[in-house]
Short mmCIF file of C-alpha atoms in Angstrom, two decimals:
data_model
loop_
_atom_site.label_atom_id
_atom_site.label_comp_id
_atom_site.label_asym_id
_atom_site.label_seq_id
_atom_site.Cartn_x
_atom_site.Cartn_y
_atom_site.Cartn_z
CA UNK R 1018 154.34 198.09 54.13
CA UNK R 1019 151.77 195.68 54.85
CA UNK R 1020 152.75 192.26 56.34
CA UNK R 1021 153.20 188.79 54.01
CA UNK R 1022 153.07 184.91 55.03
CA UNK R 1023 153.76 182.49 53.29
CA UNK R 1024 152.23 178.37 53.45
CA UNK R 1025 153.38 175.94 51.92
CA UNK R 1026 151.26 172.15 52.10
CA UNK R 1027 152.57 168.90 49.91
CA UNK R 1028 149.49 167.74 48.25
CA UNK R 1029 151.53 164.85 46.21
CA UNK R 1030 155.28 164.17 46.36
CA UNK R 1031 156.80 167.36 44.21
CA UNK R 1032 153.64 169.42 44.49
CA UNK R 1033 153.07 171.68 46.68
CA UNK R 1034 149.80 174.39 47.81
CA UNK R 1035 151.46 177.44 48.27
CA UNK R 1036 148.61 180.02 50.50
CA UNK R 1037 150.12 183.68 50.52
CA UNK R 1038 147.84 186.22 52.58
CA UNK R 1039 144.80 184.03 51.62
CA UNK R 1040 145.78 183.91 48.00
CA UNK R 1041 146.56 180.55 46.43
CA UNK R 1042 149.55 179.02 43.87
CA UNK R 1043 150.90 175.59 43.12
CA UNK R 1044 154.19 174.62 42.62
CA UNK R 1045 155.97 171.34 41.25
CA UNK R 1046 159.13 169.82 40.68
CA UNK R 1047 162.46 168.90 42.23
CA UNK R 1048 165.02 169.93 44.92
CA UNK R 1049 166.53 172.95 43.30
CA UNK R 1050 164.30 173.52 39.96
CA UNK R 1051 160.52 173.93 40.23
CA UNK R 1052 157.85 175.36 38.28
CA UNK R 1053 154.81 177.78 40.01
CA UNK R 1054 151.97 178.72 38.63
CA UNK R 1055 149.71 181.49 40.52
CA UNK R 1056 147.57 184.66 40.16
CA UNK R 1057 150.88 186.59 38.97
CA UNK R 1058 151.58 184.32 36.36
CA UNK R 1059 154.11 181.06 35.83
CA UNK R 1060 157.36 181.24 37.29
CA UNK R 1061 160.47 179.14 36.80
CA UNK R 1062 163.27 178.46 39.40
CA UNK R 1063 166.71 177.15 38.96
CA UNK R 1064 168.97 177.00 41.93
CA UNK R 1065 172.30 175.75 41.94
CA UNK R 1066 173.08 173.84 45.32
CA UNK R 1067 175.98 174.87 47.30
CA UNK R 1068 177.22 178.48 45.13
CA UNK R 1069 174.21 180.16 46.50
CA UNK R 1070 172.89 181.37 42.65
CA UNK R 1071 169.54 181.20 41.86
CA UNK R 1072 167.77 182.05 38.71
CA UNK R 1073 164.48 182.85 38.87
CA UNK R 1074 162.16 183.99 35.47
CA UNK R 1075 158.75 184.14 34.17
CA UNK R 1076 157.14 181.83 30.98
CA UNK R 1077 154.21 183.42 30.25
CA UNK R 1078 154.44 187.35 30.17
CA UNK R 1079 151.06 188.95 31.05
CA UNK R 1080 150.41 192.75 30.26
CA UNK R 1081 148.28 194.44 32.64
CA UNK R 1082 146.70 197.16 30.81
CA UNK R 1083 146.66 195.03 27.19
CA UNK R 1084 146.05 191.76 28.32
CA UNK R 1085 147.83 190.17 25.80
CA UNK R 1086 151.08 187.52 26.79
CA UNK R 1087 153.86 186.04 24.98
CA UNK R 1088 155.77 182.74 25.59
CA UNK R 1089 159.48 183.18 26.02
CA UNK R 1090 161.68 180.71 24.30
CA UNK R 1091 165.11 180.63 26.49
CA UNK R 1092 166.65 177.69 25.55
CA UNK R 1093 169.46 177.96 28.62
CA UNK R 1094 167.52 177.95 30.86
CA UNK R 1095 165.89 174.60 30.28
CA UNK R 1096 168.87 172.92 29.52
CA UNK R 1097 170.08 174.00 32.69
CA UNK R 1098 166.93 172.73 34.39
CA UNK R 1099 166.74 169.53 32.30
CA UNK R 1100 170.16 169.03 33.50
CA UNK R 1101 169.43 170.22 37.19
CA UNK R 1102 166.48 167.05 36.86
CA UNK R 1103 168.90 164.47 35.87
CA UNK R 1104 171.02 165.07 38.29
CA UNK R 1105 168.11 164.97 41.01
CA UNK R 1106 167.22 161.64 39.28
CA UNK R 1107 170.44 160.34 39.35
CA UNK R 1108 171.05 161.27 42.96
CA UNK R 1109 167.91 160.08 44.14
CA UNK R 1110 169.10 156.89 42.30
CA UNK R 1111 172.36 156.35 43.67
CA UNK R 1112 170.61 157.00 47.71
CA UNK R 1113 168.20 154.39 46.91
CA UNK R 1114 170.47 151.67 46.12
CA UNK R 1115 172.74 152.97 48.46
CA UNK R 1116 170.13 152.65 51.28
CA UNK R 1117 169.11 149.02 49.62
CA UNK R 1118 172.72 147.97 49.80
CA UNK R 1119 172.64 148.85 53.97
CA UNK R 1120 170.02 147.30 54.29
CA UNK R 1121 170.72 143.90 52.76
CA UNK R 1122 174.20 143.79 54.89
CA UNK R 1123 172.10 144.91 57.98
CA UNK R 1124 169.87 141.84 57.21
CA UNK R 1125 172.99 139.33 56.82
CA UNK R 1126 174.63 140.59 60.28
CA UNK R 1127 171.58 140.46 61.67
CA UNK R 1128 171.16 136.37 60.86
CA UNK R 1129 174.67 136.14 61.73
CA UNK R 1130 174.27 137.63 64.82
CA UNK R 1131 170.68 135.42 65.81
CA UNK R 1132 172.44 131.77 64.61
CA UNK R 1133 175.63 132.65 66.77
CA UNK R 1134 173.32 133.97 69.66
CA UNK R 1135 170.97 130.54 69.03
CA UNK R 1136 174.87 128.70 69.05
CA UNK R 1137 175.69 130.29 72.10
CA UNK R 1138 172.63 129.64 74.59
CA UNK R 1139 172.80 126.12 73.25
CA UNK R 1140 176.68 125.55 74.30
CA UNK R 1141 175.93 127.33 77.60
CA UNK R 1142 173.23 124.94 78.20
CA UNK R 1143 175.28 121.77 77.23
CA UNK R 1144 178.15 123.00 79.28
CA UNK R 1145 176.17 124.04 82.47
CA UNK R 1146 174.12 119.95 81.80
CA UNK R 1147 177.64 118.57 81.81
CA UNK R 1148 179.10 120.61 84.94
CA UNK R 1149 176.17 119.67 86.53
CA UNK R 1150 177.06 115.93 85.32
CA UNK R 1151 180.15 115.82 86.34
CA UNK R 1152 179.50 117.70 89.84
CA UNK R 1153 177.77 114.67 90.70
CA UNK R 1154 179.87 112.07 89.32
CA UNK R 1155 183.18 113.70 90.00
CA UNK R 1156 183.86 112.81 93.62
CA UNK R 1157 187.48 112.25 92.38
CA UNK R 1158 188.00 116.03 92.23
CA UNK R 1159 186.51 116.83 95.47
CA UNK R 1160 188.34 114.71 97.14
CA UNK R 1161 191.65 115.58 96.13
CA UNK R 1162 190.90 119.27 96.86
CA UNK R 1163 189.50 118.39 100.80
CA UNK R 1164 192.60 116.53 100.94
CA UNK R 1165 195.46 119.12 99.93
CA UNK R 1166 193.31 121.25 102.43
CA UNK R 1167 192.92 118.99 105.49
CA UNK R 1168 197.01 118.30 104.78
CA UNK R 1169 197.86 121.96 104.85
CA UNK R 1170 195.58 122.37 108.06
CA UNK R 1171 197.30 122.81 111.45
CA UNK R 1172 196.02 120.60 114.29
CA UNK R 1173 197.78 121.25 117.99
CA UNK R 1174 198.15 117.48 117.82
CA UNK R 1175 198.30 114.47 114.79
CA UNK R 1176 195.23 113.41 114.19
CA UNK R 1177 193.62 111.24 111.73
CA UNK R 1178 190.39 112.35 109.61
CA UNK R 1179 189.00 110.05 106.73
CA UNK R 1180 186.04 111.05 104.79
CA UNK R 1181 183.82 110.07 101.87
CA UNK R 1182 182.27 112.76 99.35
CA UNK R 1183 179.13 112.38 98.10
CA UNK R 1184 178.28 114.80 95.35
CA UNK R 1185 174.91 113.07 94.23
CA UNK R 1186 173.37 114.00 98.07
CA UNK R 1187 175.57 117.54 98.37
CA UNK R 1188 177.07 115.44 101.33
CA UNK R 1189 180.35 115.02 103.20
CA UNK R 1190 181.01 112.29 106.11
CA UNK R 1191 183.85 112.52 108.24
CA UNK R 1192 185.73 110.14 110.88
CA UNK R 1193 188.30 112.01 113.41
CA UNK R 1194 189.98 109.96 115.76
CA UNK R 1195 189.85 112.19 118.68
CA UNK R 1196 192.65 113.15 121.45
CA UNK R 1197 192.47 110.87 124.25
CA UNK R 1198 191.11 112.76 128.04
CA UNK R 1199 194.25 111.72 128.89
CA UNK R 1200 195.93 114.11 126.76
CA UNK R 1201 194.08 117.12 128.46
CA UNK R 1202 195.85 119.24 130.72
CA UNK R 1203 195.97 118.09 134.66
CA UNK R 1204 197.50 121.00 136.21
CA UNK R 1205 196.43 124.59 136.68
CA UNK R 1206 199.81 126.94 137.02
CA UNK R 1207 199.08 130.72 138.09
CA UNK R 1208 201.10 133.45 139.23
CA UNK R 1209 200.98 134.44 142.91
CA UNK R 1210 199.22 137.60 144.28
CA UNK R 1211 202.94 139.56 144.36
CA UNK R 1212 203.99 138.08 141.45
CA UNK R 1213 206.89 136.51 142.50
CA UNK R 1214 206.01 132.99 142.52
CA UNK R 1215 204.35 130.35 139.60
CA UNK R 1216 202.15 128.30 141.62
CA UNK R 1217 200.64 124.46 140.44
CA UNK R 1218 197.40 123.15 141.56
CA UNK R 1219 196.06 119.96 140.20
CA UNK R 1220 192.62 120.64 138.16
CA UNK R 1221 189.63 118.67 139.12
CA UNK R 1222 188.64 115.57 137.41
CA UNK R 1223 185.10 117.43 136.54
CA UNK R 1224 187.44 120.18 135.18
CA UNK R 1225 188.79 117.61 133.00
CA UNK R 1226 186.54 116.31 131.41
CA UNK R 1227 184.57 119.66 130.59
CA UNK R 1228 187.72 120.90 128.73
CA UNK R 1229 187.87 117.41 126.80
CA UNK R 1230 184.16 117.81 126.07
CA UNK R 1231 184.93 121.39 124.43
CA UNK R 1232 187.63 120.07 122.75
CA UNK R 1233 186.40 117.19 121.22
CA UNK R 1234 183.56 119.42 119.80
CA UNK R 1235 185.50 122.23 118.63
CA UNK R 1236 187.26 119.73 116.65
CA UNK R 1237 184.00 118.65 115.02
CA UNK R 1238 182.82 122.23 114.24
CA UNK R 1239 186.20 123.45 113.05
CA UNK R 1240 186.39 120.47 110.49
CA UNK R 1241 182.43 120.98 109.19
CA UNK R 1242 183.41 124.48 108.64
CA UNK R 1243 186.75 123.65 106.68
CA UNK R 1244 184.51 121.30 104.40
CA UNK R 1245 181.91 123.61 104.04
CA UNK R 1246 184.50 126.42 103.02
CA UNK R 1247 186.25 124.21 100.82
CA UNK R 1248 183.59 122.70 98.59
CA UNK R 1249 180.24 124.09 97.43
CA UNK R 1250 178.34 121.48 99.18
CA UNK R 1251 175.38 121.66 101.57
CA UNK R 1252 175.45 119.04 104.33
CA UNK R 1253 178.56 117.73 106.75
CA UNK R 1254 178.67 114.57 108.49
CA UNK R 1255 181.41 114.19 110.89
CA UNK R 1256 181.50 111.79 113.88
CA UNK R 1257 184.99 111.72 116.37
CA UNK R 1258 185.73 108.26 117.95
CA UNK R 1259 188.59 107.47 120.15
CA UNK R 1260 190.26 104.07 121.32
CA UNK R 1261 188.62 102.32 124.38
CA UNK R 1262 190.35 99.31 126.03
CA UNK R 1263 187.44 96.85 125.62
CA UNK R 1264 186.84 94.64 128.76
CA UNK R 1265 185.47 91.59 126.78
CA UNK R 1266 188.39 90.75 124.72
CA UNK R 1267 191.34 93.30 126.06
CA UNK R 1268 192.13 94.90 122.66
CA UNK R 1269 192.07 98.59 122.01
CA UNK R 1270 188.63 99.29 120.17
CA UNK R 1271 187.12 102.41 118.88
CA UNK R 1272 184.40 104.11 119.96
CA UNK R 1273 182.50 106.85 118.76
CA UNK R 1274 181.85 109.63 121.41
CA UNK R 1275 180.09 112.05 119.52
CA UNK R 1276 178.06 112.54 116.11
CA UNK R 1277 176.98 115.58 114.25
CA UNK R 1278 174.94 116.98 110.97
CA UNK R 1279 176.14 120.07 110.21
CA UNK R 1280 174.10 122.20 107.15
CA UNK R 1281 175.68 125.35 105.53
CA UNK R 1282 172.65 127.22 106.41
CA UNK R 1283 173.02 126.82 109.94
CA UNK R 1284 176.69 127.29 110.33
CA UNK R 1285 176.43 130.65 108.30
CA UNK R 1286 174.71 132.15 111.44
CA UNK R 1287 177.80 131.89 114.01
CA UNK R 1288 179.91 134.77 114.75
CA UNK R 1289 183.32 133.43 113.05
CA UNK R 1290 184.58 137.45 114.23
CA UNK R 1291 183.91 136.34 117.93
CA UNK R 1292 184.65 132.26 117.93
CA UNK R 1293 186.31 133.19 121.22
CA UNK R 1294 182.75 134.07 122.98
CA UNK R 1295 181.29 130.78 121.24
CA UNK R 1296 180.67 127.65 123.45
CA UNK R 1297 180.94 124.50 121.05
CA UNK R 1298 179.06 122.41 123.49
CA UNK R 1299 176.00 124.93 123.41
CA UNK R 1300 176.47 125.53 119.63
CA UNK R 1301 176.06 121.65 119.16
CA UNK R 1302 172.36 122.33 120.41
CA UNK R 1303 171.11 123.74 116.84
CA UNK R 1304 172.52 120.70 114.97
CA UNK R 1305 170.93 117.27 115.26
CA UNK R 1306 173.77 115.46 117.10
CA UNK R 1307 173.97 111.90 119.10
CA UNK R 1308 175.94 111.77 122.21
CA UNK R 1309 175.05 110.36 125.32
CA UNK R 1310 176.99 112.79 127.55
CA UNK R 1311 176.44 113.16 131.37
CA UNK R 1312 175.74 116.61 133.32
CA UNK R 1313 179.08 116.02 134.93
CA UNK R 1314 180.64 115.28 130.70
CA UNK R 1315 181.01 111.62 130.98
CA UNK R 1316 180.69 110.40 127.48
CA UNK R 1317 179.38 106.71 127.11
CA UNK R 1318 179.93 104.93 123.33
CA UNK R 1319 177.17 106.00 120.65
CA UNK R 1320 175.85 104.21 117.36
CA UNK R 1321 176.58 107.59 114.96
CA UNK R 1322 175.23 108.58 111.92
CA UNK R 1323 177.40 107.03 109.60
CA UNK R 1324 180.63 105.60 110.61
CA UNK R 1325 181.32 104.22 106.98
CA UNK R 1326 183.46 107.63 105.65
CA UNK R 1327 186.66 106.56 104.41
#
């Protein structure tokens, strides 16, 4: 037995060039009842979908040796394709308006979707213009929440901080009122070499007043960093004063020691893992600062950046 192909190429939709080892037929109709005409003769097909029958006969009978053919009447079996057509029709019907009834709801969820998309970037831009509105008119709110903080802060000592927020310039100025040098330790206690004795030696002036200098800077650093952790600002202001006995009229009067602009950028870089190993008098080097500070620490009264806050 010799071997058969068999192509098939759609010229138009429901007919078809059917090439069998070089010989050629067409074909046309629908899904599951077509009609073929080729070198053999015309051929009609009936198959019915999903029982796996198919009917297959011929319409014009051709007799080889005679020649002569004779047209076959059988009524059955086109009903059965005129039926087998309108059902094709019918379906192909029914898909079509199906398909034209997803489509139109695709198209109305679709706008829906787009004006409550449009709706949505326009809220979010009317809500982020009024936070940013009310960020810098709402000094109110940032005040209360530095205050519940600075309350709930512990201090080794009372101590007085006032401040003023400024949300317009991303700004905070503070005013401590700083410990008094008198309030530094005086003594230096220390166990003996056998351990058997506490021993007290008076610390040095000099000694003194380097601890006070440390201290009063700490102070400043530790509350820059509690504003700058608190609210989403940028800059810190703060300035420490303390009281001074004034010698022209005898009254106690304050005077500011020490003044410092802290930025968020700059504080970021210190250790806060190893504050122990971190000198607050060096640190204040990287910040512009006023102080008029002596190589021994002896502070003399400053004019600071603002001494307005509060």
């Amino acid at each position: 037995m010799g071997f058969r192909f068999r192509q098939s190429l759609t010229i138009l939709p429901g007919v078809r060039l059917n090439l069998s080892n070089g010989t050629p037929g067409l074909s046309m109709g629908l899904r599951g009842a077509s009609i073929s005409f080729g070198r053999r003769g015309i051929y009609a097909s009936l198959r019915l979908r999903g029982t796996g029958l198919s009917y297959r006969t011929r319409l014009n009978r051709a007799a080889r040796s005679a020649g002569q053919s004779r047209n076959i009447n059988d009524s059955g079996l086109r009903q059965a394709l005129e039926l087998e057509l309108i059902d094709t029709e019918r379906e192909n019907t029914l898909r079509q308006l199906k398909y034209q009834n997803q489509r139109t709801t695709w198209a109305e969820q679709y706008a829906n979707w787009k004006y409550h998309a449009q709706e949505h970037v326009t809220k979010l831009a009317t809500t982020q213009s009024n936070a940013r509105q009310q960020f810098q008119t709402d000094a109110a709110f940032f005040e209360s929440r530095l205050t519940s903080v600075l309350v709930g802060t512990e201090w080794p000592r009372e101590t007085l901080v006032t401040f003023e927020v400024r949300p317009e310039t991303s700004t905070v100025f503070l005013d401590v009122d700083l410990a008094e040098i008198e309030d530094m330790p005086d003594k230096i206690y220390a166990v003996n070499s056998r351990g058997t004795e506490l021993t007290e030696k008076p610390m040095t002036l000099k000694s003194m007043r380097e601890i006070y200098a440390r201290h009063i800077h700490g102070c400043l650093f530790r509350l820059a960093g509690i504003v700058l952790h608190t609210l989403p600002f940028e800059n810190v202001t703060v300035s420490g004063f303390t009281q001074r006995m004034s010698k022209r009229t005898g009254y106690s009067e304050d005077e500011y020691l020490l003044s410092c602009k802290c930025s968020r950028r700059k504080m970021a870089l210190i250790n806060y893992a190893g504050l122990e190993n971190v000198d607050p008098v060096e640190a204040s080097g990287d910040y512009p600062v006023i102080r008029k500070m002596s190589s021994t620490f002896i502070f003399q009264p400053i004019e600071p950046f603002t001494h307005t806050a509060g």
